[in-house]
Amino acid sequence: MRLQRTAAALGAALTALVALTGCSSDTWGEDAGLPAAGDMAAIEKLVGSRTMCSDLRTGTAGGTMSQESRDPAWAVRERGVCGDDARDTLTLLSVADMEKFQQAAKKAAGDGHATRFLLGQDFAVVAPDPAVAKALMASDVLLFTCERDFTVPDGYRTEKLLVDGCVLTDHLPA
């Protein structure tokens, strides 16, 4: 009888531990409904479903490497660039550790180098053209920024981040 109670208590403790550790950065964004990509081909496919992403080039192809892909603190697994409908360049980033990525973005913003990213669970996209960014947001990615004066008007969605001091929202300023 005592053994059964001990086994039941151990089972309950393990269940609670699994539930608590389920909120790791590996599954970040899942609760917010953010899409996951897994690899560069999946990011290209997601972006290509909303806007043109032609002539995908990975690594250093297509110009110099971005700050995010040069510095290991950003935890960028792979970088790619492609052209959109207006032939502007979109930057696609496969992110290995979203918490490190968000921390690095916060630090860069503090140093005066804030960038607006569209985030999924495990990737980021830089879309300089607001019309393209708006089209991409229809695929459930959200705007991520650490700009000091960025505010989200009432009625727009905001989601919890892995770091404080930044914003994840469906609000895309004009």
CSV table of C-alpha atoms in Angstrom, one decimal:
chain,number,residue,atom,x,y,z
A,1,MET,CA,0.0,0.0,0.0
A,2,ARG,CA,2.8,2.4,1.0
A,3,LEU,CA,4.6,1.6,-2.2
A,4,GLN,CA,1.5,2.4,-4.3
A,5,ARG,CA,1.2,5.8,-2.7
A,6,THR,CA,4.9,6.5,-3.2
A,7,ALA,CA,4.6,5.5,-6.9
A,8,ALA,CA,1.5,7.7,-7.3
A,9,ALA,CA,3.2,10.7,-5.7
A,10,LEU,CA,6.3,10.2,-7.9
A,11,GLY,CA,4.1,10.0,-11.0
A,12,ALA,CA,2.3,13.2,-10.0
A,13,ALA,CA,5.7,15.0,-9.4
A,14,LEU,CA,7.0,13.9,-12.7
A,15,THR,CA,3.9,15.1,-14.5
A,16,ALA,CA,4.2,18.5,-12.8
A,17,LEU,CA,7.8,18.7,-13.7
A,18,VAL,CA,7.1,17.9,-17.4
A,19,ALA,CA,4.3,20.5,-17.4
A,20,LEU,CA,6.6,23.2,-15.9
A,21,THR,CA,9.5,22.5,-18.3
A,22,GLY,CA,7.2,22.5,-21.3
A,23,CYS,CA,7.6,26.3,-21.5
A,24,SER,CA,11.1,26.3,-22.8
A,25,SER,CA,12.4,28.4,-25.6
A,26,ASP,CA,12.2,25.3,-27.9
A,27,THR,CA,8.4,25.7,-28.0
A,28,TRP,CA,8.3,29.5,-27.7
A,29,GLY,CA,5.5,31.1,-29.7
A,30,GLU,CA,3.4,27.9,-30.0
A,31,ASP,CA,0.8,29.3,-27.6
A,32,ALA,CA,0.7,32.6,-29.6
A,33,GLY,CA,-0.1,30.6,-32.8
A,34,LEU,CA,3.2,31.6,-34.5
A,35,PRO,CA,4.2,29.4,-37.4
A,36,ALA,CA,7.3,27.2,-37.2
A,37,ALA,CA,9.5,26.6,-40.2
A,38,GLY,CA,12.3,24.3,-39.2
A,39,ASP,CA,14.7,25.1,-42.1
A,40,MET,CA,15.4,27.6,-44.8
A,41,ALA,CA,13.2,25.8,-47.4
A,42,ALA,CA,10.2,26.0,-45.1
A,43,ILE,CA,10.8,29.7,-44.4
A,44,GLU,CA,11.1,30.4,-48.1
A,45,LYS,CA,7.8,28.5,-48.7
A,46,LEU,CA,6.0,30.4,-46.0
A,47,VAL,CA,7.3,33.8,-47.3
A,48,GLY,CA,6.6,32.7,-50.9
A,49,SER,CA,3.0,32.0,-50.0
A,50,ARG,CA,2.4,35.7,-49.3
A,51,THR,CA,4.8,37.5,-51.5
A,52,MET,CA,7.5,36.8,-54.1
A,53,CYS,CA,10.7,35.3,-52.7
A,54,SER,CA,12.7,34.6,-55.8
A,55,ASP,CA,16.3,33.8,-56.3
A,56,LEU,CA,17.0,32.6,-52.7
A,57,ARG,CA,20.6,32.9,-51.8
A,58,THR,CA,22.0,31.6,-48.5
A,59,GLY,CA,25.1,32.4,-46.5
A,60,THR,CA,27.1,35.4,-47.7
A,61,ALA,CA,25.6,35.3,-51.2
A,62,GLY,CA,23.8,38.4,-52.3
A,63,GLY,CA,26.0,40.8,-50.3
A,64,THR,CA,27.6,41.2,-47.0
A,65,MET,CA,26.4,39.3,-43.9
A,66,SER,CA,24.0,41.1,-41.6
A,67,GLN,CA,24.8,41.9,-38.0
A,68,GLU,CA,22.5,39.1,-36.9
A,69,SER,CA,24.3,36.4,-39.0
A,70,ARG,CA,27.9,37.6,-38.2
A,71,ASP,CA,27.5,37.5,-34.4
A,72,PRO,CA,27.0,34.2,-32.7
A,73,ALA,CA,25.1,35.9,-29.9
A,74,TRP,CA,22.1,36.2,-32.3
A,75,ALA,CA,21.9,32.3,-32.6
A,76,VAL,CA,21.2,32.5,-36.3
A,77,ARG,CA,21.4,29.0,-37.8
A,78,GLU,CA,21.2,30.1,-41.4
A,79,ARG,CA,20.7,33.3,-43.3
A,80,GLY,CA,19.1,33.7,-46.7
A,81,VAL,CA,18.0,36.6,-48.9
A,82,CYS,CA,15.5,36.7,-51.7
A,83,GLY,CA,13.6,39.3,-53.8
A,84,ASP,CA,10.0,40.3,-53.3
A,85,ASP,CA,7.5,41.7,-55.8
A,86,ALA,CA,9.2,45.1,-56.0
A,87,ARG,CA,12.6,43.4,-56.1
A,88,ASP,CA,13.4,44.6,-52.6
A,89,THR,CA,15.5,42.2,-50.6
A,90,LEU,CA,13.9,40.1,-47.9
A,91,THR,CA,16.3,38.6,-45.3
A,92,LEU,CA,15.3,35.2,-43.9
A,93,LEU,CA,16.9,34.0,-40.7
A,94,SER,CA,16.6,30.5,-39.3
A,95,VAL,CA,17.0,30.9,-35.5
A,96,ALA,CA,18.5,28.2,-33.3
A,97,ASP,CA,17.7,29.8,-30.0
A,98,MET,CA,14.9,32.4,-29.9
A,99,GLU,CA,15.7,33.7,-26.4
A,100,LYS,CA,19.3,34.5,-27.5
A,101,PHE,CA,18.0,36.1,-30.7
A,102,GLN,CA,15.6,38.4,-28.6
A,103,GLN,CA,18.3,39.3,-26.1
A,104,ALA,CA,20.7,40.2,-29.0
A,105,ALA,CA,17.9,42.4,-30.6
A,106,LYS,CA,17.3,44.1,-27.3
A,107,LYS,CA,21.1,44.8,-26.9
A,108,ALA,CA,21.3,46.1,-30.5
A,109,ALA,CA,18.4,48.4,-29.9
A,110,GLY,CA,20.0,49.7,-26.8
A,111,ASP,CA,23.1,50.5,-28.9
A,112,GLY,CA,21.0,52.4,-31.3
A,113,HIS,CA,20.6,49.7,-34.0
A,114,ALA,CA,16.9,48.7,-33.6
A,115,THR,CA,15.5,46.5,-36.4
A,116,ARG,CA,11.9,45.4,-36.9
A,117,PHE,CA,11.6,41.6,-37.5
A,118,LEU,CA,8.6,39.5,-38.4
A,119,LEU,CA,8.9,36.5,-36.1
A,120,GLY,CA,7.7,32.9,-36.2
A,121,GLN,CA,8.6,30.3,-33.6
A,122,ASP,CA,12.0,29.6,-35.0
A,123,PHE,CA,12.7,32.1,-37.7
A,124,ALA,CA,12.7,35.9,-38.4
A,125,VAL,CA,12.2,37.9,-41.6
A,126,VAL,CA,13.3,41.4,-42.3
A,127,ALA,CA,10.9,43.0,-44.8
A,128,PRO,CA,11.8,46.7,-45.4
A,129,ASP,CA,8.7,47.3,-47.5
A,130,PRO,CA,5.7,47.9,-45.2
A,131,ALA,CA,3.3,46.5,-47.8
A,132,VAL,CA,5.3,43.3,-48.0
A,133,ALA,CA,5.5,43.1,-44.2
A,134,LYS,CA,1.7,43.5,-44.0
A,135,ALA,CA,1.2,40.7,-46.5
A,136,LEU,CA,3.6,38.5,-44.6
A,137,MET,CA,1.7,39.1,-41.3
A,138,ALA,CA,-1.3,37.3,-42.9
A,139,SER,CA,0.7,34.1,-42.4
A,140,ASP,CA,0.5,34.6,-38.6
A,141,VAL,CA,4.0,36.0,-38.0
A,142,LEU,CA,4.1,39.0,-35.7
A,143,LEU,CA,6.1,42.2,-35.6
A,144,PHE,CA,9.0,42.1,-33.1
A,145,THR,CA,10.9,45.2,-32.1
A,146,CYS,CA,12.9,46.6,-29.2
A,147,GLU,CA,12.5,50.3,-30.3
A,148,ARG,CA,12.4,52.5,-27.2
A,149,ASP,CA,9.4,54.6,-28.2
A,150,PHE,CA,7.4,51.9,-29.9
A,151,THR,CA,3.8,51.8,-28.6
A,152,VAL,CA,1.0,49.4,-29.5
A,153,PRO,CA,-2.4,51.2,-29.8
A,154,ASP,CA,-5.5,49.8,-28.0
A,155,GLY,CA,-7.2,47.0,-29.9
A,156,TYR,CA,-4.0,45.4,-31.2
A,157,ARG,CA,-2.7,42.1,-30.0
A,158,THR,CA,0.5,41.8,-28.0
A,159,GLU,CA,2.2,38.5,-27.0
A,160,LYS,CA,4.6,37.5,-24.3
A,161,LEU,CA,8.3,37.5,-25.2
A,162,LEU,CA,11.3,35.6,-23.8
A,163,VAL,CA,12.9,39.0,-22.8
A,164,ASP,CA,11.5,42.1,-21.3
A,165,GLY,CA,11.8,45.5,-23.0
A,166,CYS,CA,10.6,44.5,-26.5
A,167,VAL,CA,7.2,44.1,-28.2
A,168,LEU,CA,5.6,41.3,-30.2
A,169,THR,CA,2.4,42.5,-31.9
A,170,ASP,CA,0.1,42.4,-34.9
A,171,HIS,CA,0.4,46.3,-35.1
A,172,LEU,CA,2.4,47.4,-38.1
A,173,PRO,CA,2.9,51.2,-38.1
A,174,ALA,CA,2.5,52.9,-41.5
